[in-house]
Coordinates of C-alpha atoms and ligand atoms in Angstrom, one line a residue:
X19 CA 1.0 27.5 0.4
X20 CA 0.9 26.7 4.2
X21 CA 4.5 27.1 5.5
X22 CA 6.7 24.7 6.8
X23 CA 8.0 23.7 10.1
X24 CA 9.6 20.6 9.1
X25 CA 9.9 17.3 6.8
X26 CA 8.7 14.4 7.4
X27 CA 11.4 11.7 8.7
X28 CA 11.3 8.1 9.6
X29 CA 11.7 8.8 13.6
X30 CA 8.9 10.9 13.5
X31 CA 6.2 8.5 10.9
X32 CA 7.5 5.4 13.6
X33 CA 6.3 7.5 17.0
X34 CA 3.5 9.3 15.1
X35 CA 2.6 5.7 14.2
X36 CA 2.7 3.8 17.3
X37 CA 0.9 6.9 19.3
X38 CA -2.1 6.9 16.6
X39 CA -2.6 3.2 16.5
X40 CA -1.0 2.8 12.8
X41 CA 1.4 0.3 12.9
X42 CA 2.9 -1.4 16.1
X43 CA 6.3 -3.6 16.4
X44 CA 4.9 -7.4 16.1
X45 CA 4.6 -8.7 19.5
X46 CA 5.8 -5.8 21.2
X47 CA 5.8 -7.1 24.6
X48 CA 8.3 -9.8 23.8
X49 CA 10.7 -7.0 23.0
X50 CA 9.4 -7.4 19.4
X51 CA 10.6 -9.6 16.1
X52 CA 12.9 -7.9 14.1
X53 CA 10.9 -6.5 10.6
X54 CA 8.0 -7.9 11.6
X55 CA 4.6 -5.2 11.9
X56 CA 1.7 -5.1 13.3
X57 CA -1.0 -2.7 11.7
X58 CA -3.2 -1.3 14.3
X59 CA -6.9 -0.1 14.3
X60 CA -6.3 2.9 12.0
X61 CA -3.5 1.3 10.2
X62 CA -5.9 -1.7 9.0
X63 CA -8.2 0.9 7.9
X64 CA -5.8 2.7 5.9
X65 CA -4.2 -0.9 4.4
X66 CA -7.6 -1.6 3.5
X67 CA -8.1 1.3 2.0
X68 CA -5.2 0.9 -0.3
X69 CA -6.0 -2.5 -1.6
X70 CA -9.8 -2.1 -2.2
X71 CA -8.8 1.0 -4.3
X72 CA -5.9 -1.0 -6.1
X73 CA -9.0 -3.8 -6.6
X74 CA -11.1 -1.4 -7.9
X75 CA -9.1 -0.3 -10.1
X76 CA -7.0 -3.3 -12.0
X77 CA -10.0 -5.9 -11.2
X78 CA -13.6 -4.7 -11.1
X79 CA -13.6 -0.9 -13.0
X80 CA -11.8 -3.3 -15.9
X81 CA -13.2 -5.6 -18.6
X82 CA -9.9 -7.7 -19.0
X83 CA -9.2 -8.8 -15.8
X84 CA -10.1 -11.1 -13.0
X85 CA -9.0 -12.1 -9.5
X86 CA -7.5 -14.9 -7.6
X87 CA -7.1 -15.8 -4.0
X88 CA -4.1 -18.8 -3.9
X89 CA -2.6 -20.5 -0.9
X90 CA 0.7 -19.5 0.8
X91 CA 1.9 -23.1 1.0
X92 CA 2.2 -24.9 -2.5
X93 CA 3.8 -27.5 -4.0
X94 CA 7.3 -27.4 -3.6
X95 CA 8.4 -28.6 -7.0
X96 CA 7.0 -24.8 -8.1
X97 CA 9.4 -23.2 -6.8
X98 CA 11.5 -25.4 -8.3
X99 CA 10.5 -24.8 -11.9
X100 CA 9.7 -21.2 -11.4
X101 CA 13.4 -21.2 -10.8
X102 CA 13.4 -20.1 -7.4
X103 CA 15.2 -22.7 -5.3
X104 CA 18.0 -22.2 -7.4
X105 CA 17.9 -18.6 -8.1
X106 CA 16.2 -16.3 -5.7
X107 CA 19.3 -15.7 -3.7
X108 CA 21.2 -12.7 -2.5
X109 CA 25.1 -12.4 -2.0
X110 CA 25.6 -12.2 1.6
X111 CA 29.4 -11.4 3.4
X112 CA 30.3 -11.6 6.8
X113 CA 32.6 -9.7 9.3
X114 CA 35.3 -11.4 10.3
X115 CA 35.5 -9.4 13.8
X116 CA 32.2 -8.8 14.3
X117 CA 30.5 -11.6 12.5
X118 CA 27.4 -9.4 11.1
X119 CA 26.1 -10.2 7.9
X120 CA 25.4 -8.1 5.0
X121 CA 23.9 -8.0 1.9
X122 CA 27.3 -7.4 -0.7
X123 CA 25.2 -5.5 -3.0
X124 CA 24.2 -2.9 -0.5
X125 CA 27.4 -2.3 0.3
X126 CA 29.7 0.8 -1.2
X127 CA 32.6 -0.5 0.5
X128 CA 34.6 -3.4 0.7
X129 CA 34.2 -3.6 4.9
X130 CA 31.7 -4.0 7.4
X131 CA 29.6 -1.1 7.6
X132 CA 29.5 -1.9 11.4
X133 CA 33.2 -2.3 12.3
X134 CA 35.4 -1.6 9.2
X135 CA 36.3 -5.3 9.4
X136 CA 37.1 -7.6 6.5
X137 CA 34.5 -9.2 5.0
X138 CA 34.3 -12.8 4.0
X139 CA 33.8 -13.9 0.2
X140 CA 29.7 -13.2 -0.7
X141 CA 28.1 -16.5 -0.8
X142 CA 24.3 -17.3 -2.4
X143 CA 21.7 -17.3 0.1
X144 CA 18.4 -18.5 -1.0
X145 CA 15.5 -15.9 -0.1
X146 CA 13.1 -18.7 0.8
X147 CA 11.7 -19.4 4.4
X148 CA 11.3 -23.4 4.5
X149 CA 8.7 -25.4 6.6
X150 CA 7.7 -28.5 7.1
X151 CA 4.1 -29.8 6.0
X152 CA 3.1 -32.7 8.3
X153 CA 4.3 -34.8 11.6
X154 CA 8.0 -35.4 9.9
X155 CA 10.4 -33.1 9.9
X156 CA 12.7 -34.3 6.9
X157 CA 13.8 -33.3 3.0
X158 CA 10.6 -35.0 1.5
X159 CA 8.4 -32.3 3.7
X160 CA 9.9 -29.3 3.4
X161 CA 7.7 -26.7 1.9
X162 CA 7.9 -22.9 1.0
X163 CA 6.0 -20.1 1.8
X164 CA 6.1 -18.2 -1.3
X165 CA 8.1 -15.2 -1.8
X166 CA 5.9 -13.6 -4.7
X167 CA 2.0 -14.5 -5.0
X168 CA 3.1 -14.5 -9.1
X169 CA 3.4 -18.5 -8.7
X170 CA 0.0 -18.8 -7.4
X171 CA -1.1 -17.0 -11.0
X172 CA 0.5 -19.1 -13.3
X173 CA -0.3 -22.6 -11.7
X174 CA -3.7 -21.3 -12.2
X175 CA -3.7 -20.0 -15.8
X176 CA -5.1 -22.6 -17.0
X177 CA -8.1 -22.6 -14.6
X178 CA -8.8 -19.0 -14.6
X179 CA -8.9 -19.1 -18.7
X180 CA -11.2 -22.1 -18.7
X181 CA -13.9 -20.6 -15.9
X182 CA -14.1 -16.9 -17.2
X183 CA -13.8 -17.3 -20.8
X184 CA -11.3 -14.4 -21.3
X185 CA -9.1 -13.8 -24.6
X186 CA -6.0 -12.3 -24.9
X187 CA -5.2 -10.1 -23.7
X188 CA -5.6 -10.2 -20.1
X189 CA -5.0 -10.2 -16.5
X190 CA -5.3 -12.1 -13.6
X191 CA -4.6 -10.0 -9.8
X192 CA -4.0 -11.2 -6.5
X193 CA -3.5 -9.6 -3.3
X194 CA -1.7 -11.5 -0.1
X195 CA 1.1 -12.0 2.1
X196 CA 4.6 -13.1 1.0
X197 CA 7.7 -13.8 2.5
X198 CA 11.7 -13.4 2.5
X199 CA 14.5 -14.4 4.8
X200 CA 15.8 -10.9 3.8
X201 CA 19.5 -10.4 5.2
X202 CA 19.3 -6.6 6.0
X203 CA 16.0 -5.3 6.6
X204 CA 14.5 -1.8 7.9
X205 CA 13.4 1.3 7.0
X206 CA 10.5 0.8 9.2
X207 CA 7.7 -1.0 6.8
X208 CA 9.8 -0.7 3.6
X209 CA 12.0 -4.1 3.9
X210 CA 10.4 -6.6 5.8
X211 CA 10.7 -10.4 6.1
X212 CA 6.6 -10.7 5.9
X213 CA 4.7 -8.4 3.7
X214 CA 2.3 -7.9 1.2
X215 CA 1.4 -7.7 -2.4
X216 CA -0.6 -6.7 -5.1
X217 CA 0.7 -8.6 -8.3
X218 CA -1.1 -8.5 -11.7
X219 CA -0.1 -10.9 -14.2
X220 CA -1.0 -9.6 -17.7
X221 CA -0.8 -12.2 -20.6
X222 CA -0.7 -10.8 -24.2
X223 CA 0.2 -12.6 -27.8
X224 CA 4.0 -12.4 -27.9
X225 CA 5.0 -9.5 -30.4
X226 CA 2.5 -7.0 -28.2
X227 CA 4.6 -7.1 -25.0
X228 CA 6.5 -4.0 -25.5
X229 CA 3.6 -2.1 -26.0
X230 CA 1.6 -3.7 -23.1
X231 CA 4.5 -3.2 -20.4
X232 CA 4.5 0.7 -21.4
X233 CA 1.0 0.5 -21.1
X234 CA 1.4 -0.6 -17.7
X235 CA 3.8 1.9 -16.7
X236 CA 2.0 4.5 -17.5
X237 CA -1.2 2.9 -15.9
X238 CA 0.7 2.4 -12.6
X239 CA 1.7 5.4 -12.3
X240 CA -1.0 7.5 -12.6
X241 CA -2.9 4.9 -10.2
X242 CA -0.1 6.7 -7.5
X243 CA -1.1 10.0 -8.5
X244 CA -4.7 9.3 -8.3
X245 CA -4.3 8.3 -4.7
X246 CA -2.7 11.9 -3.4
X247 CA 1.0 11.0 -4.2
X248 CA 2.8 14.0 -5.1
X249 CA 4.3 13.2 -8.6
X250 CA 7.8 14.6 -8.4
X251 CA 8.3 12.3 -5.7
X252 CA 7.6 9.3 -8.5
X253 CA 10.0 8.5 -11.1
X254 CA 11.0 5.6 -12.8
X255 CA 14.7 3.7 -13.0
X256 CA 15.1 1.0 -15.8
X257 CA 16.9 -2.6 -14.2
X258 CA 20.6 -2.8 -15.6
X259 CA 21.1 -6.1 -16.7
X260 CA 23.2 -7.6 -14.2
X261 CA 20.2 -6.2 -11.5
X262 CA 17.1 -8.1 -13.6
X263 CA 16.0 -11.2 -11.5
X264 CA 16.1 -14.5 -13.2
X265 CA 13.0 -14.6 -15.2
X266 CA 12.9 -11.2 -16.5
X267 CA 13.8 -10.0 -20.0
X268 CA 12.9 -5.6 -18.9
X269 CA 11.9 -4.4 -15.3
X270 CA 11.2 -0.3 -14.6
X271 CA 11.1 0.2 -11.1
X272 CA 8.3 3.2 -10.2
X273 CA 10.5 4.7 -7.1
X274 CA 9.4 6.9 -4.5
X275 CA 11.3 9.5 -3.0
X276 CA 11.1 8.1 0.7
X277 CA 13.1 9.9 3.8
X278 CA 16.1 7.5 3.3
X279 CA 16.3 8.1 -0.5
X280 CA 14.8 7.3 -3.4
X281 CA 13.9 3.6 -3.5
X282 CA 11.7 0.9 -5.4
X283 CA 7.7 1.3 -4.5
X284 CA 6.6 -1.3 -7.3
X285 CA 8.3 -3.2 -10.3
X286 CA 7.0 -3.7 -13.3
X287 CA 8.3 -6.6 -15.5
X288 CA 8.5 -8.1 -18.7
X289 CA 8.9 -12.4 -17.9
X290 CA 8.4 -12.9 -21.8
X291 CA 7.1 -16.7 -21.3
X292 CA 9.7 -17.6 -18.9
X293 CA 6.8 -19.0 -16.3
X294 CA 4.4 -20.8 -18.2
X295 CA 7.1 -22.3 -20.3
X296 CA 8.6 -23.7 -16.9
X297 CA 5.7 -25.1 -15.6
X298 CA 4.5 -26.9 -18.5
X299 CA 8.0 -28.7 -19.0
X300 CA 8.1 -29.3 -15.3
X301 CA 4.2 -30.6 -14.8
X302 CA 3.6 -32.1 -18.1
X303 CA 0.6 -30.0 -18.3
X304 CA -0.8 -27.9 -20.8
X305 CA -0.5 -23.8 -20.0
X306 CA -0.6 -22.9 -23.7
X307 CA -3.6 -20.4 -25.5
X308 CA -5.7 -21.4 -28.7
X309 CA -4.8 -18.3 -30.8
X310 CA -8.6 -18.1 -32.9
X311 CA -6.7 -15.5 -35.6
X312 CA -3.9 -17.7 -36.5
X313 CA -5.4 -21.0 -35.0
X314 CA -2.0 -21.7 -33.2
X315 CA -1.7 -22.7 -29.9
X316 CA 0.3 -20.0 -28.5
X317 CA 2.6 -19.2 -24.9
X318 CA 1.5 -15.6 -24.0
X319 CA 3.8 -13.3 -22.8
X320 CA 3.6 -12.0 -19.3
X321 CA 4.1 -8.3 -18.3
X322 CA 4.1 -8.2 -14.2
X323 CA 3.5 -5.0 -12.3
X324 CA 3.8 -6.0 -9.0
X325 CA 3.5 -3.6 -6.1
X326 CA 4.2 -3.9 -2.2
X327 CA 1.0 -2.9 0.0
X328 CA 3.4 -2.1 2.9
X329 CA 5.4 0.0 0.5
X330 CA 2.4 2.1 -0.8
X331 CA 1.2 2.8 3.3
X332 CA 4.7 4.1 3.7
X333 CA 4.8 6.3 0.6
X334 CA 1.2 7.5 1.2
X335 CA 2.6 8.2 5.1
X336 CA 5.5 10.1 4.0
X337 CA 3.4 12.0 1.0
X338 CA 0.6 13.3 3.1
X339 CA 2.6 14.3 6.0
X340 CA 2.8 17.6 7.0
X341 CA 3.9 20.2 9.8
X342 CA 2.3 23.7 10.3
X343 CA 2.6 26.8 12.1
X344 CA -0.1 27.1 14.6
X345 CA -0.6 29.6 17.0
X346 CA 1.7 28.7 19.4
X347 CA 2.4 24.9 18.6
X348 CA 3.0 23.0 15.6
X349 CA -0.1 21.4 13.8
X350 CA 0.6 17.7 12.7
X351 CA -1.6 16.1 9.8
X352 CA -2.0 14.4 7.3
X353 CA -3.5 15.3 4.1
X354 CA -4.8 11.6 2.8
X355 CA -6.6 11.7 -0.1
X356 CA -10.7 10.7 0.7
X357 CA -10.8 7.6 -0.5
X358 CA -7.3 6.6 1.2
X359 CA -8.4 8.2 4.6
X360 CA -8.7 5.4 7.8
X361 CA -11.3 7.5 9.1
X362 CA -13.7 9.5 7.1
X363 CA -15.5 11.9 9.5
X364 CA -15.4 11.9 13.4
X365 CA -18.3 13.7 15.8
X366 CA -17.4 15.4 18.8
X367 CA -20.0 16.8 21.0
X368 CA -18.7 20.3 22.4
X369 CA -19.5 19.0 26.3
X370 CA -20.0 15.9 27.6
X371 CA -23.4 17.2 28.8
X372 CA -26.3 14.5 28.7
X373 CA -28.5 16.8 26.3
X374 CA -25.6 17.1 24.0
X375 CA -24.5 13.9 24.5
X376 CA -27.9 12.2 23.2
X377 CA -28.4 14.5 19.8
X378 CA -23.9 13.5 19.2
X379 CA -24.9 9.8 19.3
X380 CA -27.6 10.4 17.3
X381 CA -25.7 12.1 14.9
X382 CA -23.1 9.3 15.0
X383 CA -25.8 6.5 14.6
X384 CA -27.3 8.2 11.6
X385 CA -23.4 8.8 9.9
X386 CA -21.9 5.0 10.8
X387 CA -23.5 2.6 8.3
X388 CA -22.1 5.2 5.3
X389 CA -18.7 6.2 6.3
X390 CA -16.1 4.9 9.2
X391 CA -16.7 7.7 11.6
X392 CA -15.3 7.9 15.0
X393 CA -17.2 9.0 18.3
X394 CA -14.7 11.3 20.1
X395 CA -15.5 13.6 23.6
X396 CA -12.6 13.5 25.4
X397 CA -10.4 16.6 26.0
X398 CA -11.1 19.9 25.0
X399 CA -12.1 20.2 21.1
X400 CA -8.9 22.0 20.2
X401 CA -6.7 18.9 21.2
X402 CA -9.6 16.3 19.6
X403 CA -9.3 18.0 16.2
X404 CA -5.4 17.9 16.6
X405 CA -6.2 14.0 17.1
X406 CA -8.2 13.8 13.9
X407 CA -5.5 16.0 12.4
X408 CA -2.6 13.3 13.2
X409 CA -5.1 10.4 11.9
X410 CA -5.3 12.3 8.8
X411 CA -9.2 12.5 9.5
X412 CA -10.9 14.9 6.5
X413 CA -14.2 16.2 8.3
X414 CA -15.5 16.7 11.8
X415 CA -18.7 17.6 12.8
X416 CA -18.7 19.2 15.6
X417 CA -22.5 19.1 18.1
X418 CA -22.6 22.6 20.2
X419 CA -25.2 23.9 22.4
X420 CA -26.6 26.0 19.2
X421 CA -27.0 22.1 17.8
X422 CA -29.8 21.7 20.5
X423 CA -31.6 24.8 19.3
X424 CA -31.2 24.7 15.5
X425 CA -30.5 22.1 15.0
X426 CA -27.5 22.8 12.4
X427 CA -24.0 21.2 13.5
X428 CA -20.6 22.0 12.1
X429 CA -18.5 21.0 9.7
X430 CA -14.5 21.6 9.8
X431 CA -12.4 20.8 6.9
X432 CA -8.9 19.4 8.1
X433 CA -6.7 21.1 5.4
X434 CA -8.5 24.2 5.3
X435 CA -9.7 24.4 8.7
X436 CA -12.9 26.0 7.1
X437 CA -16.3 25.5 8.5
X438 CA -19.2 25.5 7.9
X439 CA -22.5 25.0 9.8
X440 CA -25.4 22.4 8.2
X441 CA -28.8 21.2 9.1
X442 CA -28.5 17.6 10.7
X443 CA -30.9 16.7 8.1
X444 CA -28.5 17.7 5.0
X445 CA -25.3 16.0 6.9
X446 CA -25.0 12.8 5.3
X447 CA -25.5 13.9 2.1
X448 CA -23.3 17.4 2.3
X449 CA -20.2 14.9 4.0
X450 CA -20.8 12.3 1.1
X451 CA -20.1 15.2 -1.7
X452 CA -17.1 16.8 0.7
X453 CA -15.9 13.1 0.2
X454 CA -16.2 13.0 -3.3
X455 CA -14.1 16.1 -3.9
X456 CA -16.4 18.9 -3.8
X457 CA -15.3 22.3 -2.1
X458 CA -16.1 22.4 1.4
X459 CA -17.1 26.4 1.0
X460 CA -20.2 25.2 -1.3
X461 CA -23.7 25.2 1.1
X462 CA -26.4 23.1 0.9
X463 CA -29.5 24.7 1.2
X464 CA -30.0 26.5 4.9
X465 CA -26.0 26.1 5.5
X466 CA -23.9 29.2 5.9
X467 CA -19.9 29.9 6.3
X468 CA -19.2 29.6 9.9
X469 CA -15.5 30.2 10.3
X470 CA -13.0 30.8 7.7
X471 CA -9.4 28.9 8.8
X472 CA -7.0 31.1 7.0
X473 CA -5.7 28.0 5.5
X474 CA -5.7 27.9 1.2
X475 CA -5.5 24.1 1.0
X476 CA -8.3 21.9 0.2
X477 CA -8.3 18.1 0.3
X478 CA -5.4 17.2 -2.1
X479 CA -6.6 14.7 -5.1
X480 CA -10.1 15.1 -4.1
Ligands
GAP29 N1 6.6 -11.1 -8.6 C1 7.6 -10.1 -8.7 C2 8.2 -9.6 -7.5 O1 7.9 -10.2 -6.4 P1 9.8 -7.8 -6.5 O2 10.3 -6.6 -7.2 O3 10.7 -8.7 -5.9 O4 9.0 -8.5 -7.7 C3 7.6 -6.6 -5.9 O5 8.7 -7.4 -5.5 C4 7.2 -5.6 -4.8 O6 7.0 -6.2 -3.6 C5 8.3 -4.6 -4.6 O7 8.3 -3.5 -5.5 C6 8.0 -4.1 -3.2 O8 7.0 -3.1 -3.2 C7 7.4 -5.4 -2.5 N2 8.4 -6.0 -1.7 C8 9.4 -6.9 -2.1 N3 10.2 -7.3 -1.1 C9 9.7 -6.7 0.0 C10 10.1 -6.7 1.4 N4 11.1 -7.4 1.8 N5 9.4 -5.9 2.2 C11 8.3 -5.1 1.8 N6 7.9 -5.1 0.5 C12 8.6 -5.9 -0.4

């Protein structure tokens, strides 16, 4: 085991963030909006990353499933029959001295967190940011922009059934933004008032819900351990009653154990047919299913995992984080799992001479149409693989004057620190099977150990 300088905090993921290009305060030289984040060059990667593997996994590696892309802005009389308007509130209180609001069920105590003050009586405050659609600004053209992508499933169940044919059960997935006037936010990315999803909506014959939502508990969690997330840092916490939003009948939360505490990564619920049910009494349309076995038509159950994308960067942030002892400084990196990684290999030419310079571009040219690379010669190389380090970076190849003779280059390992040296002609496909898990200490043919780095680790979940 490597050993430990230090955990990983909040204060240190928000600088290490905004000095990497991560994730950025939204128009940051306006002083910022409060909860609102940009992700920045690496930090898209890394996003990216996270939903194509979520894709992947609950859309196009599965038989019983299909996709959907729906608009932000819908018809307002959904969120009326999806019970929204009236129901997706929170209680908020106020200080009577210093007039800050809070969310009552955050609270332990009866007084402002801020003041000790007295707090007003909670009142219902509806979740929902309101526009306007159109040149008028009145009741009749106030729209929504949703608060779950969920709506955008159900209005469609019809349609998706129709044009792909599937039976029970099955799934429909989206990924996309959604919103929330949320009254206390923070914790960096965690609570924010814009953020995104990654809902599945999984319809089954009513009597097979139970054993479909522990299906998908178990399924959703081992998709977090598959991504590098250590599992004692995962457990599950069943909704009380009084805590299970309007249209659920069972909700598990899958929790992470984040700096602050432990705290909800993705919820996965059982809405029995609480949504289709509403929107056909509400539309007058049709959302039920021809049952072929008991020719019925039937309402199909819904279970609901529905994960936060922001959520699963922070959890995979505060997971692969990690402090070492090195020489004299402290090495920062992080251990992202392959797939996961923004950047998959970077090249760094040992000088910026021109005879180097031209056989490191090379290099680079032949590696960037298979994996995001990134072209680094700035600095000494001990500082550039500390940069690659912090970016969470698995492999550099490093171009020396050796390169020019040999020409074999060098691999590092960032867990490891191993390396080993490789004809340029065995590169791409040597990095390609380092990216798929394989031990960095096994040679392709004319490759040799170059330098051992005293480190056990290898990349985690690979
Ligand atoms: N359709 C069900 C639904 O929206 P939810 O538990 O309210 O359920 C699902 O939200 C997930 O969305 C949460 O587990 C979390 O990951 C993410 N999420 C919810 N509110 C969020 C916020 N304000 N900021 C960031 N992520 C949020």
């Amino acid at each position: 085991m490597t050993e430990k300088t230090g955990k990983v905090s909040m204060e240190k993921l928000v600088s290490l963030s905004q000095r990497r290009g991560f994730i950025f305060p939204s128009s940051e030289i306006y002083g910022g909006l409060s909860s609102c984040w940009d992700y920045g060059p690496v930090g898209v990667e890394l996003k990216r990353n996270i939903k194509e593997a979520w894709w992947r996994a609950v859309v196009q590696g599965r038989d019983d499933m299909v996709g959907l892309d729906t608009s932000i802005l819908m018809n307002p009389r959904v969120w009326e029959a999806s019970g929204h308007v009236k129901s997706f509130s929170d209680p908020l209180v106020e200080c009577k001295s210093c007039h800050q609001r809070w969310k009552a069920d955050d609270l332990k105590e009866n007084k402002c967190p801020a003041c000790g003050g007295e707090l007003t009586e909670p009142q219902r405050f509806n979740l929902m940011f309101k526009t306007f659609m159109g040149p008028v600004e009145d009741a009749a053209s106030i729209v929504y922009l949703r608060p779950e992508t969920a709506q955008g499933i159900f209005v469609n169940f019809a349609n998706a059934v129709n044009t792909s044919r599937k039976r029970l059960p099955f799934g429909i997935a989206q990924i996309g933004k959604s919103f929330r006037n949320e009254i206390t936010t923070g914790n960096f990315i965690f609570r924010s008032r814009e953020f995104e999803q990654m809902e599945i909506e999984f319809f089954v014959k009513p009597g097979t819900d139970q054993q479909w939502f522990e299906y998908w508990i178990e399924e959703r969690l081992n998709w977090y351990v598959g991504l590098g997330i250590k599992k004692e840092n995962l457990k599950l916490r069943q909704h009380e009653k009084r805590e299970l939003a309007h249209y659920a009948r069972v909700c598990y939360d899958i929790n992470y154990k984040f700096p602050m505490g432990w705290a909800e990564l993705e919820g996965i619920a059982n809405r029995g047919d609480y949504d289709l049910s509403q929107h056909m009494t509400s539309s007058g349309k049709s959302l039920t299913y021809y049952d072929e076995e008991t020719k019925e038509q039937i309402i199909p159950c819904v279970i609901e995992p529905s994960a936060g994308v922001d959520r699963t960067v922070l959890a995979l942030l505060c997971d692969a984080y990690d402090e070492e002892p090195d020489k004299d400084e402290i090495r920062v990196l992080f251990h992202f799992h392959p797939d996961i990684a923004p950047i998959k290999v970077a090249v760094l030419p040992l000088s910026r001479k021109e005879n180097l310079n031209a056989l490191a571009k090379d290099v680079y040219a032949q590696l960037r149409p298979c994996f995001v690379t990134q072209y680094d010669d700035t600095q000494s190389i001990g500082r550039r693989y500390r940069r690659q380090d912090e970016l969470g970076t698995p492999f550099c190849v490093t171009i020396d004057f050796q390169s020019l003779e040999d020409n074999m280059v060098t691999i590092r390992e960032r867990d490891s620190m191993n390396q080993i040296r490789v004809p340029i002609a065995a590169l791409r496909d040597t990095l390609q099977k380092k990216l798929a898990g394989e031990d960095i200490l096994v040679l392709p043919e004319g490759g040799k150990v170059w330098k051992r780095g005293g480190r056990r680790g290898s990349l985690r979940g690979a």
